[in-house]
Amino acid sequence: MTDTFDFVVVGAGSGGCAVASRLSEDAATSVALLDAGGRNDNWVVTTPGAMIFMISGKVNNWAFNTVPQKGLNGRIGYQPRGKGLGGSSAINAMVYIRGHKADYDQWAALGNTGWAYADVLPYFKRSEDNDELDGEYHGKGGPLHVTGSRSDNPVREMFLQGAREAQFLIRDDFNGAEQEGLGTYQLTQKDGERWSAARGYVHPFMASRGNLKVETGAQAAKILFEGKRAVGVEYVQGKEKKVIRARGEVILSSGAFQSPQLLMLSGVGDAASLGKHGIASRHHLPGVGQNLQDHPDFVFGFASDAPYFSGLSWSGIGRIFKGILQYRRERRGPMTSNVAECGGFLKTKPELALPDIQLHFCMAMVEDHGRKPRWGTGFSCHVCLLRPKSRGSVWLESADPLAPPAIDPNFLGEESDLETMVGGFKMTRRLMEAPALRRLQSKDMVTSDVKTDDDIRNILRARVDTVYHPVGTCRMGTDVAAVVDPKLKVHGLEALRVVDASIMPTLIGGNTNAPTIMIGEKAADMIKAEIRV
């Protein structure tokens, strides 16, 4: 049985939801949106406090692993990725950050016409419904609700006091004219509930738009071609193998790991590598799966007896139950927390033009992405490197579309990344030793024995992992190693685009959800403009 649509979008993550929704605004344009996961419209997704069930396990999560990381003493890293409508926006920490304006100007300087900050700002604004901030940098009335935290946790003020004591700038808006400084994060929430890309762009229209078909539990197996033209997608749903055809275009929005995987499964990639798996080369494009970039991240952890933090203790469990009751009554309190309520952007050297590290201050002790719970309450602080020099890759382990790809972020593969993280470690420790934050600590659980620069290097290699921002594996560019052009069309093929974080030529300085939604918004406009011609 074959259905035919104008556009087939593969993957309902942040980019896929945005592009599918915007294209289907025209009732004359038919759009099919496929995702391997479920609808993601239940309390586990909408309740921010339930995030730990998803990030730490396989609920709505692909829960990938990396190959052994040479720069991390051969450790295997963890790569959670959202599965189901909304993709990673349905399981993430909901932090609303766009990155630095210089990131986008750099994209344009690399030859990607139309991607400078001035070009992308209108799409950030169009996507946004900010109920606290406005002016030239913010939008009202968009599908993505953005607001401050409703957790009412007094630790936020203690964090700001600590920042002042450590003589760091305070920043009220990380998405405005300047980014550097520490403060509290805005979140993709509404009335204390998670607001994923699916809630903003897809869920409201699944019943009302007859031209938008959403298929869940639909695992894409390969792109179908006639010559060099993409004409459809083969997918598995339950035990059935199905085909869906595209009159106009196939749009890949499966993310930094699975978009290149699906291209390679379909014969698009390095011909020699594909041949090892018995996959005939449809189009030799060696850049597919290359240029993987991610933010390497280190986590400080502190036990605390202060009555503000989540965790496994009798008092902590009591606060959880009280918080659940408050959440049911008011949609306020600790169950609305995104955990990473505070943070910001700092320079490890004053002469730098841009912040090069980001902090996420968390209202719980986090060990191994929440996969190793420990008794007691406390807090943690992440520090990540914003623009790593290291480059990794994604490749096929198998021709089986249900098998995960091989993922190598190459964390700390470049010595300069390690040295910058040493500077980031020292700056974060300086903040943690500010009196307002020192008073909260009953025990340093991670770094008490770290004294010298070599100690710092050793603990970084022993404990660094992802902070969930992989990009770049279908790089946008005009050179021979690029995968898509500035219109996001796959080089050398017809009717095939990639619309997700994999197209980023360089990793932006911040969280990647809002930029990926922007990419979906801009892609839809580019496609609509071509339809009108």
Short mmCIF file of C-alpha atoms in Angstrom, two decimals, residues 225-488:
data_model
loop_
_atom_site.label_atom_id
_atom_site.label_comp_id
_atom_site.label_asym_id
_atom_site.label_seq_id
_atom_site.Cartn_x
_atom_site.Cartn_y
_atom_site.Cartn_z
CA PHE A 225 15.30 7.09 -5.68
CA GLU A 226 14.56 7.21 -9.37
CA GLY A 227 17.96 8.04 -10.80
CA LYS A 228 19.26 10.93 -8.73
CA ARG A 229 15.82 12.05 -7.58
CA ALA A 230 14.41 11.12 -4.17
CA VAL A 231 10.85 9.90 -4.68
CA GLY A 232 9.86 8.34 -1.37
CA VAL A 233 10.74 6.46 1.78
CA GLU A 234 10.55 2.82 2.76
CA TYR A 235 9.70 2.33 6.42
CA VAL A 236 8.76 -0.35 8.92
CA GLN A 237 5.66 0.05 11.06
CA GLY A 238 4.96 -2.81 13.42
CA LYS A 239 5.74 -5.90 11.39
CA GLU A 240 4.81 -4.30 8.07
CA LYS A 241 7.17 -2.84 5.50
CA LYS A 242 5.56 0.19 3.86
CA VAL A 243 6.35 2.76 1.20
CA ILE A 244 5.38 6.41 1.13
CA ARG A 245 6.05 8.55 -1.94
CA ALA A 246 6.83 12.24 -2.36
CA ARG A 247 5.73 14.26 -5.38
CA GLY A 248 7.82 17.19 -4.25
CA GLU A 249 10.64 16.39 -1.82
CA VAL A 250 11.87 14.03 0.86
CA ILE A 251 13.08 15.97 3.91
CA LEU A 252 15.38 14.29 6.41
CA SER A 253 14.99 15.56 9.98
CA SER A 254 16.28 12.59 11.93
CA GLY A 255 19.07 14.38 13.77
CA ALA A 256 22.84 14.41 13.84
CA PHE A 257 23.12 10.63 14.15
CA GLN A 258 20.21 9.23 12.19
CA SER A 259 20.04 11.59 9.22
CA PRO A 260 23.53 10.55 8.07
CA GLN A 261 22.68 6.95 8.96
CA LEU A 262 19.61 6.98 6.70
CA LEU A 263 21.57 8.61 3.89
CA MET A 264 24.21 5.89 4.12
CA LEU A 265 21.59 3.11 4.30
CA SER A 266 20.20 4.58 1.09
CA GLY A 267 23.52 4.51 -0.74
CA VAL A 268 24.51 8.14 -0.16
CA GLY A 269 27.91 8.53 1.44
CA ASP A 270 31.44 7.26 0.99
CA ALA A 271 31.13 4.54 -1.65
CA ALA A 272 33.95 2.36 -0.30
CA SER A 273 32.60 2.41 3.25
CA LEU A 274 29.08 1.55 2.08
CA GLY A 275 30.42 -1.32 -0.02
CA LYS A 276 31.76 -2.99 3.13
CA HIS A 277 28.14 -3.47 4.19
CA GLY A 278 26.95 -4.59 0.77
CA ILE A 279 25.21 -1.27 0.11
CA ALA A 280 25.38 -0.15 -3.52
CA SER A 281 26.50 3.44 -3.94
CA ARG A 282 23.71 5.66 -5.19
CA HIS A 283 25.78 8.83 -4.89
CA HIS A 284 29.36 9.15 -3.63
CA LEU A 285 29.27 11.89 -0.98
CA PRO A 286 32.15 11.32 1.45
CA GLY A 287 31.15 14.15 3.83
CA VAL A 288 28.09 12.23 5.08
CA GLY A 289 28.65 11.39 8.75
CA GLN A 290 31.81 13.50 9.06
CA ASN A 291 32.26 16.76 11.01
CA LEU A 292 30.49 15.55 14.18
CA GLN A 293 30.78 18.16 16.92
CA ASP A 294 29.43 18.13 20.46
CA HIS A 295 29.98 20.06 23.68
CA PRO A 296 32.28 18.12 26.05
CA ASP A 297 30.99 18.57 29.58
CA PHE A 298 32.29 18.12 33.13
CA VAL A 299 30.05 17.98 36.22
CA PHE A 300 30.94 19.19 39.72
CA GLY A 301 28.84 17.56 42.45
CA PHE A 302 28.16 18.58 46.05
CA ALA A 303 26.18 16.99 48.85
CA SER A 304 23.97 19.47 50.67
CA ASP A 305 21.68 19.43 53.68
CA ALA A 306 19.94 22.62 52.53
CA PRO A 307 16.19 22.06 52.01
CA TYR A 308 16.17 23.16 48.37
CA PHE A 309 17.49 20.21 46.39
CA SER A 310 16.15 17.01 44.92
CA GLY A 311 17.60 13.62 45.69
CA LEU A 312 17.20 10.30 47.43
CA SER A 313 16.91 11.01 51.14
CA TRP A 314 13.97 10.87 53.51
CA SER A 315 13.68 14.65 53.44
CA GLY A 316 14.24 14.74 49.67
CA ILE A 317 11.55 12.12 49.05
CA GLY A 318 9.20 14.09 51.26
CA ARG A 319 9.82 17.21 49.21
CA ILE A 320 9.09 15.23 46.04
CA PHE A 321 5.67 14.15 47.32
CA LYS A 322 4.84 17.67 48.49
CA GLY A 323 6.03 18.95 45.11
CA ILE A 324 3.75 16.54 43.25
CA LEU A 325 0.74 17.77 45.20
CA GLN A 326 1.70 21.40 44.56
CA TYR A 327 2.20 20.68 40.87
CA ARG A 328 -1.26 19.11 40.59
CA ARG A 329 -2.84 22.12 42.31
CA GLU A 330 -0.88 25.03 40.87
CA ARG A 331 1.55 23.86 38.16
CA ARG A 332 4.28 25.45 40.28
CA GLY A 333 7.05 24.24 42.55
CA PRO A 334 9.88 21.70 42.25
CA MET A 335 8.10 19.43 39.75
CA THR A 336 8.23 22.29 37.21
CA SER A 337 12.00 22.51 37.53
CA ASN A 338 14.12 21.78 34.50
CA VAL A 339 16.90 20.97 37.04
CA ALA A 340 19.38 23.23 35.16
CA GLU A 341 17.73 26.45 36.31
CA CYS A 342 20.79 28.72 36.31
CA GLY A 343 24.03 29.12 34.41
CA GLY A 344 25.50 31.28 31.72
CA PHE A 345 28.42 32.01 29.45
CA LEU A 346 31.98 32.93 30.44
CA LYS A 347 35.37 33.60 28.86
CA THR A 348 38.30 31.55 30.11
CA LYS A 349 40.57 34.42 29.01
CA PRO A 350 39.55 38.09 29.16
CA GLU A 351 40.97 38.83 25.72
CA LEU A 352 38.61 36.40 23.97
CA ALA A 353 36.00 37.90 21.64
CA LEU A 354 33.30 35.39 22.66
CA PRO A 355 32.42 33.30 25.70
CA ASP A 356 33.98 29.86 25.30
CA ILE A 357 32.36 27.95 28.17
CA GLN A 358 28.79 27.48 29.38
CA LEU A 359 27.58 26.57 32.86
CA HIS A 360 24.42 24.69 33.85
CA PHE A 361 23.75 24.91 37.61
CA CYS A 362 21.51 22.01 38.63
CA MET A 363 19.18 21.54 41.60
CA ALA A 364 20.25 17.92 42.12
CA MET A 365 23.40 15.82 42.17
CA VAL A 366 23.76 14.29 38.72
CA GLU A 367 25.93 11.20 38.31
CA ASP A 368 26.36 9.62 34.87
CA HIS A 369 23.30 11.39 33.37
CA GLY A 370 21.14 10.29 36.31
CA ARG A 371 21.87 6.62 35.63
CA LYS A 372 23.72 6.17 38.96
CA PRO A 373 21.45 7.44 41.72
CA ARG A 374 23.03 7.88 45.12
CA TRP A 375 21.57 8.38 48.58
CA GLY A 376 21.47 11.99 49.67
CA THR A 377 20.55 15.40 48.31
CA GLY A 378 22.73 18.00 46.72
CA PHE A 379 23.46 20.05 43.65
CA SER A 380 25.80 20.03 40.68
CA CYS A 381 27.29 22.40 38.15
CA HIS A 382 28.13 21.52 34.56
CA VAL A 383 30.82 23.30 32.58
CA CYS A 384 31.06 22.65 28.84
CA LEU A 385 33.37 23.79 26.06
CA LEU A 386 31.34 25.77 23.53
CA ARG A 387 33.45 25.54 20.37
CA PRO A 388 35.61 22.42 20.50
CA LYS A 389 38.29 21.94 17.87
CA SER A 390 37.83 18.16 17.94
CA ARG A 391 35.84 16.56 15.12
CA GLY A 392 34.25 13.15 15.18
CA SER A 393 32.09 11.05 12.89
CA VAL A 394 29.10 8.74 12.52
CA TRP A 395 29.19 5.57 10.43
CA LEU A 396 27.29 2.36 9.83
CA GLU A 397 27.95 -0.66 11.99
CA SER A 398 25.42 -2.64 10.00
CA ALA A 399 23.14 -2.42 6.96
CA ASP A 400 20.24 -3.16 9.32
CA PRO A 401 18.17 0.05 9.65
CA LEU A 402 17.11 -1.01 13.14
CA ALA A 403 20.73 -1.17 14.38
CA PRO A 404 22.21 1.97 15.94
CA PRO A 405 24.96 3.84 14.10
CA ALA A 406 28.51 4.00 15.37
CA ILE A 407 29.07 7.37 17.09
CA ASP A 408 32.49 8.89 17.73
CA PRO A 409 32.38 12.48 19.07
CA ASN A 410 36.18 12.34 19.52
CA PHE A 411 35.88 14.19 22.83
CA LEU A 412 39.12 15.93 23.85
CA GLY A 413 40.76 14.57 20.72
CA GLU A 414 42.50 17.93 20.29
CA GLU A 415 44.86 18.96 23.08
CA SER A 416 43.62 22.56 22.90
CA ASP A 417 40.13 21.39 23.94
CA LEU A 418 41.56 19.82 27.09
CA GLU A 419 43.50 22.97 27.95
CA THR A 420 40.48 25.23 27.48
CA MET A 421 38.46 22.92 29.71
CA VAL A 422 41.16 23.23 32.37
CA GLY A 423 40.46 26.97 32.30
CA GLY A 424 36.73 26.30 32.45
CA PHE A 425 37.19 24.01 35.43
CA LYS A 426 39.07 26.73 37.30
CA MET A 427 36.43 29.37 36.56
CA THR A 428 33.63 27.09 37.69
CA ARG A 429 35.48 26.19 40.88
CA ARG A 430 35.93 29.92 41.55
CA LEU A 431 32.16 30.32 41.36
CA MET A 432 31.51 27.28 43.55
CA GLU A 433 33.85 28.72 46.21
CA ALA A 434 31.89 31.98 46.43
CA PRO A 435 30.50 32.32 49.99
CA ALA A 436 26.83 32.15 48.96
CA LEU A 437 27.39 28.80 47.22
CA ARG A 438 30.03 27.47 49.60
CA ARG A 439 27.49 27.70 52.44
CA LEU A 440 25.23 25.24 50.60
CA GLN A 441 27.90 22.53 50.44
CA SER A 442 28.28 19.80 53.04
CA LYS A 443 30.73 17.74 50.96
CA ASP A 444 32.54 17.99 47.63
CA MET A 445 31.69 14.65 46.03
CA VAL A 446 33.93 14.89 42.96
CA THR A 447 36.82 17.34 43.08
CA SER A 448 38.06 17.55 46.69
CA ASP A 449 41.39 15.89 45.78
CA VAL A 450 41.93 17.93 42.59
CA LYS A 451 44.77 20.39 43.29
CA THR A 452 47.06 20.80 40.29
CA ASP A 453 46.56 21.36 36.58
CA ASP A 454 47.54 17.75 35.99
CA ASP A 455 44.89 16.67 38.51
CA ILE A 456 42.36 18.70 36.54
CA ARG A 457 43.44 17.11 33.24
CA ASN A 458 43.16 13.65 34.77
CA ILE A 459 39.69 14.15 36.18
CA LEU A 460 38.49 15.72 32.94
CA ARG A 461 39.61 12.68 30.97
CA ALA A 462 38.04 10.45 33.62
CA ARG A 463 34.63 12.14 33.77
CA VAL A 464 33.86 14.34 30.73
CA ASP A 465 30.88 13.32 28.57
CA THR A 466 28.21 14.94 26.39
CA VAL A 467 25.84 17.73 27.36
CA TYR A 468 23.55 16.56 24.52
CA HIS A 469 24.33 18.90 21.61
CA PRO A 470 25.60 16.82 18.64
CA VAL A 471 25.60 18.60 15.27
CA GLY A 472 27.34 18.84 11.94
CA THR A 473 27.21 15.40 10.29
CA CYS A 474 25.41 16.62 7.13
CA ARG A 475 27.37 19.85 6.99
CA MET A 476 26.05 22.82 5.05
CA GLY A 477 28.55 24.35 2.68
CA THR A 478 29.63 24.98 -0.90
CA ASP A 479 32.87 22.95 -0.92
CA VAL A 480 33.35 19.36 -2.08
CA ALA A 481 33.22 17.93 1.46
CA ALA A 482 29.85 19.55 2.31
CA VAL A 483 26.66 17.45 2.30
CA VAL A 484 23.99 20.13 1.73
CA ASP A 485 24.04 23.54 0.11
CA PRO A 486 22.77 26.77 1.74
CA LYS A 487 19.23 25.83 0.64
CA LEU A 488 19.75 22.55 2.58
#
